[in-house]
PDB file of C-alpha atoms in Angstrom:
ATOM      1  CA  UNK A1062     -49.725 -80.818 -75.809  1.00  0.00           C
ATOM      2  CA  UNK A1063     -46.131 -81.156 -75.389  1.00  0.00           C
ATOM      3  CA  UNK A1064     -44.165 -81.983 -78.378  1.00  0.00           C
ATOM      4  CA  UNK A1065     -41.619 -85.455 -78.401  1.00  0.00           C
ATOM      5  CA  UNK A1066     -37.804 -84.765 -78.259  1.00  0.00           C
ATOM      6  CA  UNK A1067     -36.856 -83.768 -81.426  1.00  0.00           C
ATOM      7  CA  UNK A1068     -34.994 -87.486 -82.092  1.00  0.00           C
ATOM      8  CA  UNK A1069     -37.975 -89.295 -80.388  1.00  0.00           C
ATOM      9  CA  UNK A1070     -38.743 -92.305 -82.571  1.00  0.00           C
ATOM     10  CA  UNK A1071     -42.479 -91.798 -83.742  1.00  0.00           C
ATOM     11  CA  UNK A1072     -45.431 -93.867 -82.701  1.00  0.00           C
ATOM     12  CA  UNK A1073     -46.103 -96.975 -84.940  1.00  0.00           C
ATOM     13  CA  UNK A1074     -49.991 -96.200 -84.338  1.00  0.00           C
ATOM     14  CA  UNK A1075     -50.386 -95.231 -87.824  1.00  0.00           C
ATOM     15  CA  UNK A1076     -47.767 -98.040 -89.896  1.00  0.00           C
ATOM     16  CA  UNK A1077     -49.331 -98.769 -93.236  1.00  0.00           C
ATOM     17  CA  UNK A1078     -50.113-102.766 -93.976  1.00  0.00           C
ATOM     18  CA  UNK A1079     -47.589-104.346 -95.599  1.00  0.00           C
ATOM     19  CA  UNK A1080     -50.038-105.806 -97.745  1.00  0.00           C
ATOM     20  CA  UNK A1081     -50.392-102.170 -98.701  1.00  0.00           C
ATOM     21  CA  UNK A1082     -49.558-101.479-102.533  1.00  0.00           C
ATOM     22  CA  UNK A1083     -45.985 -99.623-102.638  1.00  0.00           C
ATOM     23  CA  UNK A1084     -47.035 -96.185-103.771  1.00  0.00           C
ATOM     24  CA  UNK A1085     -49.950 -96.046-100.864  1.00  0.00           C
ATOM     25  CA  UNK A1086     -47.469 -97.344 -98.639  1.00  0.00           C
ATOM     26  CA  UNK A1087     -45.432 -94.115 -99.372  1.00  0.00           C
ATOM     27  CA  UNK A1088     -48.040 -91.664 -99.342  1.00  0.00           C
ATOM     28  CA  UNK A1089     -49.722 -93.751 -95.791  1.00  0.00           C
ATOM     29  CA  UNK A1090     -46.048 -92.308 -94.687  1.00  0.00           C
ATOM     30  CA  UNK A1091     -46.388 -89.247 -95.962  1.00  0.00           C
ATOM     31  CA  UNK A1092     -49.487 -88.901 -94.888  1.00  0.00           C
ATOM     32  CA  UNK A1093     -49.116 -89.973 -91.176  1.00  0.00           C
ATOM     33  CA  UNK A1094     -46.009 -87.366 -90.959  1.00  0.00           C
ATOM     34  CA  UNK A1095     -47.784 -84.442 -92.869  1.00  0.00           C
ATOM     35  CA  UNK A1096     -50.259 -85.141 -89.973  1.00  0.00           C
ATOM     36  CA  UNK A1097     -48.063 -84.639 -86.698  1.00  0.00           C
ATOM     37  CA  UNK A1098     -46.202 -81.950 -88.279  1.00  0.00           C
ATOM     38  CA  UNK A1099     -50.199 -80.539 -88.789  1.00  0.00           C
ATOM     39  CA  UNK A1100     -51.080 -81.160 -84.970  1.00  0.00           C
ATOM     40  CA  UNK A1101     -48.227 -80.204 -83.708  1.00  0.00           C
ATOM     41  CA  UNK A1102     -47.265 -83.694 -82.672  1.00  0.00           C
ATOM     42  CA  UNK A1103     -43.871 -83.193 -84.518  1.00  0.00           C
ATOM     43  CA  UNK A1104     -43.474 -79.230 -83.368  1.00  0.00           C
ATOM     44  CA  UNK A1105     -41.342 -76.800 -85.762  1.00  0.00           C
ATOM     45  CA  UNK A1106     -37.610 -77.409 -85.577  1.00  0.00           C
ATOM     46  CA  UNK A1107     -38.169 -80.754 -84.494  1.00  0.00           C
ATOM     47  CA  UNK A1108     -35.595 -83.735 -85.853  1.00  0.00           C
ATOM     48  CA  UNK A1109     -37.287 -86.484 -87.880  1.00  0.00           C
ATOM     49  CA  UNK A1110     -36.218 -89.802 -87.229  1.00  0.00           C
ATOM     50  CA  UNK A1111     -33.674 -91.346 -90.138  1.00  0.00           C
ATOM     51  CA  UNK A1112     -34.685 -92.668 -92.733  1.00  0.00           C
ATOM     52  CA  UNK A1113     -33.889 -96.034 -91.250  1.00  0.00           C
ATOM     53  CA  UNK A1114     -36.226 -95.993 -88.092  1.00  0.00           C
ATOM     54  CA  UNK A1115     -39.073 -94.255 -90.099  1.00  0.00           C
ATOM     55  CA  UNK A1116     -38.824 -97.436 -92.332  1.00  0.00           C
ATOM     56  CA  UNK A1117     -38.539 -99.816 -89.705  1.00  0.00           C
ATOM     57  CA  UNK A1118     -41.503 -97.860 -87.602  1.00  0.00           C
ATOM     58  CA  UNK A1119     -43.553 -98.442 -91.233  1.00  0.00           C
ATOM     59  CA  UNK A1120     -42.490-101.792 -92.367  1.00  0.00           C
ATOM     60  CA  UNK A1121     -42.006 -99.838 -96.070  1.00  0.00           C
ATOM     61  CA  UNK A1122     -38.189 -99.376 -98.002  1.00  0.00           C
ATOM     62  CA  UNK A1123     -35.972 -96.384 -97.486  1.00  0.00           C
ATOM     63  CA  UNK A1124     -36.875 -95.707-100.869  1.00  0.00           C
ATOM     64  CA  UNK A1125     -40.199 -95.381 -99.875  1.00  0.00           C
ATOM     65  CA  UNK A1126     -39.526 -93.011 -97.004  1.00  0.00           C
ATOM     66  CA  UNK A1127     -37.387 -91.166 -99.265  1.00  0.00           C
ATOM     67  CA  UNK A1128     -40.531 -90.548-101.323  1.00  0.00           C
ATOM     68  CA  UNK A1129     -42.444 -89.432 -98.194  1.00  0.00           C
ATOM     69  CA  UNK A1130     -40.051 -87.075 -96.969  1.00  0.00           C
ATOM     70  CA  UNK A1131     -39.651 -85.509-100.633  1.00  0.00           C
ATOM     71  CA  UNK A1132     -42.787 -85.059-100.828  1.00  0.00           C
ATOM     72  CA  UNK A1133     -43.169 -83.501 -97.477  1.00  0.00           C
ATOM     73  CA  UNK A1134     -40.405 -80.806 -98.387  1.00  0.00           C
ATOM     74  CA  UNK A1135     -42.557 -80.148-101.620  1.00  0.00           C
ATOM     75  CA  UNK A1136     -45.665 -79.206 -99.158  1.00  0.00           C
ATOM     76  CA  UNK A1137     -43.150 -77.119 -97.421  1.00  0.00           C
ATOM     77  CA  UNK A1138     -43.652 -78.976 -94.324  1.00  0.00           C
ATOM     78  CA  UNK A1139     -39.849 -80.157 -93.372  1.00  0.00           C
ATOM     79  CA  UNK A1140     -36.064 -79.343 -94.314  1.00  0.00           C
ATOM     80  CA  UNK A1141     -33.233 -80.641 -94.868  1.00  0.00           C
ATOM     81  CA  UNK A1142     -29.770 -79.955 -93.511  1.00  0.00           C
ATOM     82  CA  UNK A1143     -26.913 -81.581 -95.443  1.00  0.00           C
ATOM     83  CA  UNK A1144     -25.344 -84.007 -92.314  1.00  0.00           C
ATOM     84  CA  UNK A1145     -27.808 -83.355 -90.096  1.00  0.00           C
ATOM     85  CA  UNK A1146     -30.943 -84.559 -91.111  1.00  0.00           C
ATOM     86  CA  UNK A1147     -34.530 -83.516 -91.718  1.00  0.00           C
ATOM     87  CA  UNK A1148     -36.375 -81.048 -89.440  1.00  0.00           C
ATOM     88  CA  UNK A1149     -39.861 -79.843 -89.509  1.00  0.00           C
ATOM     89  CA  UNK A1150     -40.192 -76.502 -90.913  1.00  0.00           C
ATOM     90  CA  UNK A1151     -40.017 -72.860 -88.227  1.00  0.00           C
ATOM     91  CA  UNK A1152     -43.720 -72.058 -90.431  1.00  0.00           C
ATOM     92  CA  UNK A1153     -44.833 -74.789 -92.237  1.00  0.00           C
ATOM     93  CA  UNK A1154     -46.513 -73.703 -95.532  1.00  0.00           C
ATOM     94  CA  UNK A1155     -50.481 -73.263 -95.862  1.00  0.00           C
ATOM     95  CA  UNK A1156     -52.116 -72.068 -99.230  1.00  0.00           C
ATOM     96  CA  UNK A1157     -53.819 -68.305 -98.529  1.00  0.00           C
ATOM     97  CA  UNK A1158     -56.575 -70.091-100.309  1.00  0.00           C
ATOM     98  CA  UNK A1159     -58.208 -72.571 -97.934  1.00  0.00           C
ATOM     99  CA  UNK A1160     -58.447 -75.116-100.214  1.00  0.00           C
ATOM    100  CA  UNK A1161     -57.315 -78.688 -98.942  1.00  0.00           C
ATOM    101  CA  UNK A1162     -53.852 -79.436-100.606  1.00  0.00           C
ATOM    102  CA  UNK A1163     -52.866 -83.081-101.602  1.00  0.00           C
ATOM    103  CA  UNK A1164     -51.331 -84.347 -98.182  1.00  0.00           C
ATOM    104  CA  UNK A1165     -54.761 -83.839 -96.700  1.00  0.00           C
ATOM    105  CA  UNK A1166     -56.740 -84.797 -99.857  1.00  0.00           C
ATOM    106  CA  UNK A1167     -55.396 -88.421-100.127  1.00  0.00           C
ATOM    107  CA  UNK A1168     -56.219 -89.138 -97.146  1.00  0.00           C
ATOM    108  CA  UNK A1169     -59.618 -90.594 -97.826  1.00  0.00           C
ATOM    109  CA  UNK A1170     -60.409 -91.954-101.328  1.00  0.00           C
ATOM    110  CA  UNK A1171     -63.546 -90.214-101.516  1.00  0.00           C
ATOM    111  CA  UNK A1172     -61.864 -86.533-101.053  1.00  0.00           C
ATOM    112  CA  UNK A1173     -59.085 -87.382-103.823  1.00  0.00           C
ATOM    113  CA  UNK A1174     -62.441 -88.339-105.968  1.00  0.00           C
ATOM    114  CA  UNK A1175     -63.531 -84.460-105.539  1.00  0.00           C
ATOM    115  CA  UNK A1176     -60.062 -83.596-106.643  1.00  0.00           C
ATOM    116  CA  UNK A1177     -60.700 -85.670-110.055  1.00  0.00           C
ATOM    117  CA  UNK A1178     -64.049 -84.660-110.488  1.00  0.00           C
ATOM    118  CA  UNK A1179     -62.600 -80.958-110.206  1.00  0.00           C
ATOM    119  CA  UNK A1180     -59.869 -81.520-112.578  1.00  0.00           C
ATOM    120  CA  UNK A1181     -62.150 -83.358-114.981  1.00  0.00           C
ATOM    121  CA  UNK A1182     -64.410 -79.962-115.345  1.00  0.00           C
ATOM    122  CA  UNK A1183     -62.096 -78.259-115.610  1.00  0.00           C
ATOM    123  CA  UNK A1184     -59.347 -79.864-117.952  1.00  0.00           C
ATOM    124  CA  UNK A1185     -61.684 -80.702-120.437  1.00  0.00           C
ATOM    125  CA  UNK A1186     -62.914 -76.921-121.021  1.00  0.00           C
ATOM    126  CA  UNK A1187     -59.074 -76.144-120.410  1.00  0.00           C
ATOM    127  CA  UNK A1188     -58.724 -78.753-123.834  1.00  0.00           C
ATOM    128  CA  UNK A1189     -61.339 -77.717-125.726  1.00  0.00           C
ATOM    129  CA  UNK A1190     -59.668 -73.897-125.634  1.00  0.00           C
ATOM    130  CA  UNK A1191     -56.745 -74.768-126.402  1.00  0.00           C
ATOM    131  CA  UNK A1192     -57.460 -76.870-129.090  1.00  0.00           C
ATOM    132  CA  UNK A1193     -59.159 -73.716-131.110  1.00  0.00           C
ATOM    133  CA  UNK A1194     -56.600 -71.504-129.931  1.00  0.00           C
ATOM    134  CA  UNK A1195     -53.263 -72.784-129.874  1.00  0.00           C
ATOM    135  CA  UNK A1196     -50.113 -71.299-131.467  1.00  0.00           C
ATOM    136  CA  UNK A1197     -46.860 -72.888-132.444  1.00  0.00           C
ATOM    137  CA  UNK A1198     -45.281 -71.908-129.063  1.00  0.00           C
ATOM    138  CA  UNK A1199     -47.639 -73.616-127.104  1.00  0.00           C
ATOM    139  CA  UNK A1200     -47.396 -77.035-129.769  1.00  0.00           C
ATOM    140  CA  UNK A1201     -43.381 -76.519-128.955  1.00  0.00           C
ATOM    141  CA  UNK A1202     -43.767 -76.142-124.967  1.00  0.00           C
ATOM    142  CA  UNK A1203     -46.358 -79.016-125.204  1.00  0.00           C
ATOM    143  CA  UNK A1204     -44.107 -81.339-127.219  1.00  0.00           C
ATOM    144  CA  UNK A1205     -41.154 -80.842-124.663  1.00  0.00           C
ATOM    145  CA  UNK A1206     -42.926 -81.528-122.270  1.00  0.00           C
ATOM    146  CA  UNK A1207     -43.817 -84.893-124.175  1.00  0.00           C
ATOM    147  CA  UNK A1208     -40.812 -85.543-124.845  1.00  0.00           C
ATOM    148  CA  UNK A1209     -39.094 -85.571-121.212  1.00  0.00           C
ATOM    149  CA  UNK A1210     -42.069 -87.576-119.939  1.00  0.00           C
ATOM    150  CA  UNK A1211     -41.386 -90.059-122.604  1.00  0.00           C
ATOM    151  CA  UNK A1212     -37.601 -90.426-121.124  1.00  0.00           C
ATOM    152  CA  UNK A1213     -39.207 -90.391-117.762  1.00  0.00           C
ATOM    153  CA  UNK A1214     -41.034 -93.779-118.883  1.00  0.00           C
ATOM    154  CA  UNK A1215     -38.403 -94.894-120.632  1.00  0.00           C
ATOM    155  CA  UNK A1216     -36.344 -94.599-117.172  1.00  0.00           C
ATOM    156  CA  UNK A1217     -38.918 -95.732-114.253  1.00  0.00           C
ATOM    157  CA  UNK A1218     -38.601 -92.523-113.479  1.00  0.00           C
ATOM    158  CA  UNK A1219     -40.524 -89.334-111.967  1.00  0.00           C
ATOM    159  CA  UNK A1220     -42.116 -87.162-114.512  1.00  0.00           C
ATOM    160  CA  UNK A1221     -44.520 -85.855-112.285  1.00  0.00           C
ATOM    161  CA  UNK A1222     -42.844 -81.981-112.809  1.00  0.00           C
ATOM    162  CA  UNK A1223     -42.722 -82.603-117.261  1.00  0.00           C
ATOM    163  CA  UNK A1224     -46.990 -83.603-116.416  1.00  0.00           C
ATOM    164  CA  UNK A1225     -47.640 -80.199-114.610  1.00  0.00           C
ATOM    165  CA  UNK A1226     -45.487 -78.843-117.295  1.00  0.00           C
ATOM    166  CA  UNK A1227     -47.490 -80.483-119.740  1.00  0.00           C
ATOM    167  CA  UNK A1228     -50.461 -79.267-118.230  1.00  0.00           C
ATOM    168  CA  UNK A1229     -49.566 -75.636-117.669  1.00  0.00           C
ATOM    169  CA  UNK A1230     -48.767 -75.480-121.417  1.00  0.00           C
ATOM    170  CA  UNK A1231     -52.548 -76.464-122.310  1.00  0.00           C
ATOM    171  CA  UNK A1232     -53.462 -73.676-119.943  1.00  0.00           C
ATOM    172  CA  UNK A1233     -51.340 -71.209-121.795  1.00  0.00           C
ATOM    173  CA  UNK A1234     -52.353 -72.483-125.063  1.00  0.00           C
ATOM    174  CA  UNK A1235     -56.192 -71.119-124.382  1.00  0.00           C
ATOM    175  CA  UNK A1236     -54.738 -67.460-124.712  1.00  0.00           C
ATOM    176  CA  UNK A1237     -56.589 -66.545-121.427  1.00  0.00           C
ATOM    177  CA  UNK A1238     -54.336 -65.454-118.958  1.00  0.00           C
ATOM    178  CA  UNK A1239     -56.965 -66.002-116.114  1.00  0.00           C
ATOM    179  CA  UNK A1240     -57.390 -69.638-117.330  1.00  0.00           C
ATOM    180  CA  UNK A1241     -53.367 -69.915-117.651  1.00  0.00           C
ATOM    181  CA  UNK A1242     -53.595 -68.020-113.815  1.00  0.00           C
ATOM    182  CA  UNK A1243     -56.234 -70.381-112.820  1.00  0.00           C
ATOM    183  CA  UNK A1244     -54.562 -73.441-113.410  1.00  0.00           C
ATOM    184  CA  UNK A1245     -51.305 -72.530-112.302  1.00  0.00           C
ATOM    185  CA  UNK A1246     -53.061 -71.878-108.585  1.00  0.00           C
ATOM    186  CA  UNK A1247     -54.921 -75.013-108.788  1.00  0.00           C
ATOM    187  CA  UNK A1248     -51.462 -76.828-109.526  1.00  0.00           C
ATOM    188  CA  UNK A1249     -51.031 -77.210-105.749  1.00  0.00           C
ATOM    189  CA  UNK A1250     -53.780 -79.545-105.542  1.00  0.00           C
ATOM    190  CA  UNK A1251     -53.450 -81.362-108.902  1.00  0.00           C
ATOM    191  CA  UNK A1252     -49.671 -81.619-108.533  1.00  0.00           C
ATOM    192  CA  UNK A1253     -50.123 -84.531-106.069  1.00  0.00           C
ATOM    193  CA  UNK A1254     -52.847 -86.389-107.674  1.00  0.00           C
ATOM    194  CA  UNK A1255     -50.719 -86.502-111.160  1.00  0.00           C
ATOM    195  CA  UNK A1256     -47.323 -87.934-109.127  1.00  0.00           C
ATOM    196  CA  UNK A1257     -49.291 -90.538-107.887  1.00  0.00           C
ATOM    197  CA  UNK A1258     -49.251 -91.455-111.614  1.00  0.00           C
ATOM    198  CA  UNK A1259     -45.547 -92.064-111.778  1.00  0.00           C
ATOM    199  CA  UNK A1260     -44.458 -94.176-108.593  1.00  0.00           C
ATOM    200  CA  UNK A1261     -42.742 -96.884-108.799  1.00  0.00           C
ATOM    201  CA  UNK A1262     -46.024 -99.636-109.050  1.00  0.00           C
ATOM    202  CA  UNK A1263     -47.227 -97.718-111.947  1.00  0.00           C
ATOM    203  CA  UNK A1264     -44.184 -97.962-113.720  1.00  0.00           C
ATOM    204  CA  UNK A1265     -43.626-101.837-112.622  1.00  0.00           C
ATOM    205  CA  UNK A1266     -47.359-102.376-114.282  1.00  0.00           C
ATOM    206  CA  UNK A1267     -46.648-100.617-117.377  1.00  0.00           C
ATOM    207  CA  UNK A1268     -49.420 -98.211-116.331  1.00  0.00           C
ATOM    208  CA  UNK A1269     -47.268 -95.081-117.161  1.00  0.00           C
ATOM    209  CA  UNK A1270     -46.651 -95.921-120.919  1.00  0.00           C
ATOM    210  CA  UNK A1271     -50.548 -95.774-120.896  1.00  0.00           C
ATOM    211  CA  UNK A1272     -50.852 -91.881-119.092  1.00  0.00           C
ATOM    212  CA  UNK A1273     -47.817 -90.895-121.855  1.00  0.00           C
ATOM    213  CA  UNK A1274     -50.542 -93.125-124.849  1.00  0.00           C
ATOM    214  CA  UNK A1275     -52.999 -90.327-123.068  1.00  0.00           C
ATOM    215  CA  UNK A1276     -50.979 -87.351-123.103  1.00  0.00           C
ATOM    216  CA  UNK A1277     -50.123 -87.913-126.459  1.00  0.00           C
ATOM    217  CA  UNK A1278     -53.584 -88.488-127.790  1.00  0.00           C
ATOM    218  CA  UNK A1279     -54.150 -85.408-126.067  1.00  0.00           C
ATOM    219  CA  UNK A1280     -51.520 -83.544-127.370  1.00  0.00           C
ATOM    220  CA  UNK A1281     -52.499 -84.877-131.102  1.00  0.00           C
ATOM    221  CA  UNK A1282     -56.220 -83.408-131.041  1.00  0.00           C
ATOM    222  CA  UNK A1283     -55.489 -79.562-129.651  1.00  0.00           C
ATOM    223  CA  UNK A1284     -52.499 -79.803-132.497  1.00  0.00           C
ATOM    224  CA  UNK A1285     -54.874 -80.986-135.372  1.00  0.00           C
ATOM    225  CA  UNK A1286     -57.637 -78.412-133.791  1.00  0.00           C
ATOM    226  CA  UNK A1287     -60.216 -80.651-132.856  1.00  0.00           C
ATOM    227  CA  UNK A1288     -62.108 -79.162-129.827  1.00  0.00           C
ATOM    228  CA  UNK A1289     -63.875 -82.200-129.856  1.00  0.00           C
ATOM    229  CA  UNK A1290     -61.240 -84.552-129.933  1.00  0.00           C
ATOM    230  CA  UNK A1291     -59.513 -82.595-127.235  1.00  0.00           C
ATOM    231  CA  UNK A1292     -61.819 -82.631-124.712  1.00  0.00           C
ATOM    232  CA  UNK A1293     -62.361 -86.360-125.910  1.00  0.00           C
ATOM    233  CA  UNK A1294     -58.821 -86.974-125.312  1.00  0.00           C
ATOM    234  CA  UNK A1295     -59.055 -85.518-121.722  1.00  0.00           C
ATOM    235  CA  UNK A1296     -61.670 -87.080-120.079  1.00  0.00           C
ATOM    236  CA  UNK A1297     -60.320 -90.300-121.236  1.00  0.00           C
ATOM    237  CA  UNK A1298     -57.221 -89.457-119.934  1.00  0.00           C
ATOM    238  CA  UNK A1299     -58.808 -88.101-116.382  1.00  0.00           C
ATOM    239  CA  UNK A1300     -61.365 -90.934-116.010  1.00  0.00           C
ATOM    240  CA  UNK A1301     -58.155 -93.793-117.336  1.00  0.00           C
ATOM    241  CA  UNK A1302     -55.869 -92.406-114.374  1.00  0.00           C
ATOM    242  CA  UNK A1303     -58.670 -92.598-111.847  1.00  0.00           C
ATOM    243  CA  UNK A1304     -59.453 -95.951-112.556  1.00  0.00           C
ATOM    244  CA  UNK A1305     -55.616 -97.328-112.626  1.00  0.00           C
ATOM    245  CA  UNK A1306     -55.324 -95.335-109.067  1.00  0.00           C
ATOM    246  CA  UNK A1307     -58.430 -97.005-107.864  1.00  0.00           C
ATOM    247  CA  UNK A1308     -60.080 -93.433-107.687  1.00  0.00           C
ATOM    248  CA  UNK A1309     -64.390 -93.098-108.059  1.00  0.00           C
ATOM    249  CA  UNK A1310     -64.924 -90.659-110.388  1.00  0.00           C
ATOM    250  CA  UNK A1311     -68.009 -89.104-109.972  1.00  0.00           C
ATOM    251  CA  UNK A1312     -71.525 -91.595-111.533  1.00  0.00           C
ATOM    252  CA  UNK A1313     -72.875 -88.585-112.684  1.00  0.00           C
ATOM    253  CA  UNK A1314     -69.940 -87.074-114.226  1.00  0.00           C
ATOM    254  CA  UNK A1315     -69.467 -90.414-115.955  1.00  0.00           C
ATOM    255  CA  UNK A1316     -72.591 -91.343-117.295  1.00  0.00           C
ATOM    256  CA  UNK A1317     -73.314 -87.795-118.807  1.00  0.00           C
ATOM    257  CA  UNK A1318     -69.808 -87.098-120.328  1.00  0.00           C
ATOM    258  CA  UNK A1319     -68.963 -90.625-121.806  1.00  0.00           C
ATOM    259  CA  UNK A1320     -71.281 -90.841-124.248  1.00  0.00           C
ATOM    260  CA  UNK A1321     -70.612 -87.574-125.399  1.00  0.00           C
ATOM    261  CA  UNK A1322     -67.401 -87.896-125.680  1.00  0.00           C
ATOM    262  CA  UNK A1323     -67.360 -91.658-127.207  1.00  0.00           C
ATOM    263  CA  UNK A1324     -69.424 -89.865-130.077  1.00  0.00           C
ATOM    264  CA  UNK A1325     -66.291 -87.386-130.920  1.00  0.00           C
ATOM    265  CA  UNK A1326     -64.114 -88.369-133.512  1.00  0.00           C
ATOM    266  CA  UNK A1327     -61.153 -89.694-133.266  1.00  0.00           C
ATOM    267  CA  UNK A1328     -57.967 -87.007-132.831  1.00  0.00           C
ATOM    268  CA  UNK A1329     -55.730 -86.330-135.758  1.00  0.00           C
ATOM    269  CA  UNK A1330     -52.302 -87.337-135.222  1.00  0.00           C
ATOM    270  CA  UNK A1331     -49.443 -85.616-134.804  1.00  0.00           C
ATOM    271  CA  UNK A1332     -45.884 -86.591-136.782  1.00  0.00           C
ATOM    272  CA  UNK A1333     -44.118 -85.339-133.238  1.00  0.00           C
ATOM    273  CA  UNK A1334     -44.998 -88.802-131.857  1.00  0.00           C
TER     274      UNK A1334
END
């Protein structure tokens, strides 16, 4: 198929409602562009549009498009170049591991589901390790990690980087370096699902002051060594960010984990808070 000229305005055929929430809005663009770039609709070296017509060709904010393209150059799928725009990439990036990475996850609800249900095994063994393992450096990384995604809230701003960081740090704290290996690979796919967390409509609803509430509840159980508590902690937090993101998590996985985990006690806290 040939492939547009590189300043071709794209087709509207894919222009997210404008009843649309803000953040789906964003990813609908980020989405519809990961797509052509995929096909080869939008071939490498090709010129995106600005940031004006792609908003106009949308109906979303150049905000919004900003949002799309950044995350688009954090698939590795486009580049900039300072005065001259954004260009899809000579080799766009693909994971060695065939595993389907956020851009094409999102794109129905019930595939970003399998990406919760898949965090939510494994996070909560992740949380229970860590909890009987962890060492002052991990309680340190942990806590800075807090701490810059409390400014982030405190800001409306993204702390989707300080919530892998957090993350990674309960990985490390398990002592297993295959767990700690494990995670970091799966970050690729879990990286998108947590910034979805921190756009600007989750902020606007207060919704991210509840994910930090989670983190830190988190955070307070693998510090006072509750394994319990900790995996407690992170299934509330997993299941609580799938149902602000309108996400089905798994009936089964619901039904046989709550009440398990609404029988732990409740996690010690933490004077870091």
């Amino acid at each position: 198929m040939a492939s547009p000229a590189p300043d071709a305005p794209l087709s509207p055929s894919a222009s997210p409602s404008a009843a649309t929430p803000a953040a789906r809005r964003s990813e609908a663009v980020h989405l519809a562009l990961a797509e052509r770039i995929r096909s080869g609709a939008l071939a490498p070296g090709a010129r995106l549009p600005t940031e004006k017509d792609l908003g106009a060709e949308f109906g979303v904010s150049r905000p919004m498009v900003r949002e799309a393209l950044a995350r688009l150059k954090a698939d590795g799928l486009v580049i900039s170049r300072q005065g001259a725009g954004v260009f899809v990439a000579a080799t766009p990036s693909r994971l060695a591991f065939d595993m389907p990475t956020d851009q094409d996850v999102v794109r129905a609800r019930q595939s970003l589901a399998h990406i919760f249900e898949l965090r939510t095994l494994v996070e909560i063994g992740v949380a229970e390790l860590a909890a009987r393992r962890r060492r002052p450096k991990d309680l340190k990384a942990m806590s800075a990690a807090l701490a810059r995604m409390a400014a982030a809230v405190e800001a409306h701003g993204d702390g989707g980087r300080d919530d892998d960081a957090f993350h990674g740090a309960v990985a490390a704290a398990t002592g297993n370096p295959m767990m700690r290996d494990l995670v970091g690979f799966l970050s690729k796919q879990f990286s998108e699902s947590r910034r979805l967390s921190w756009s600007p409509e989750q902020h606007a609803r207060g919704r991210t002051q509840l994910l930090q509430d989670e983190h830190q509840a988190l955070y307070d159980a693998i510090a006072a060594g509750d394994p319990a508590g900790a995996r407690a902690a992170s299934f509330q937090h997993l299941s609580a960010t799938a149902a602000r993101l309108d996400i089905p998590l798994g009936v089964d996985i619901a039904c046989d984990l709550a009440p398990t985990f609404a029988a732990a006690g409740t996690p010690g806290k933490s004077p870091t808070r």
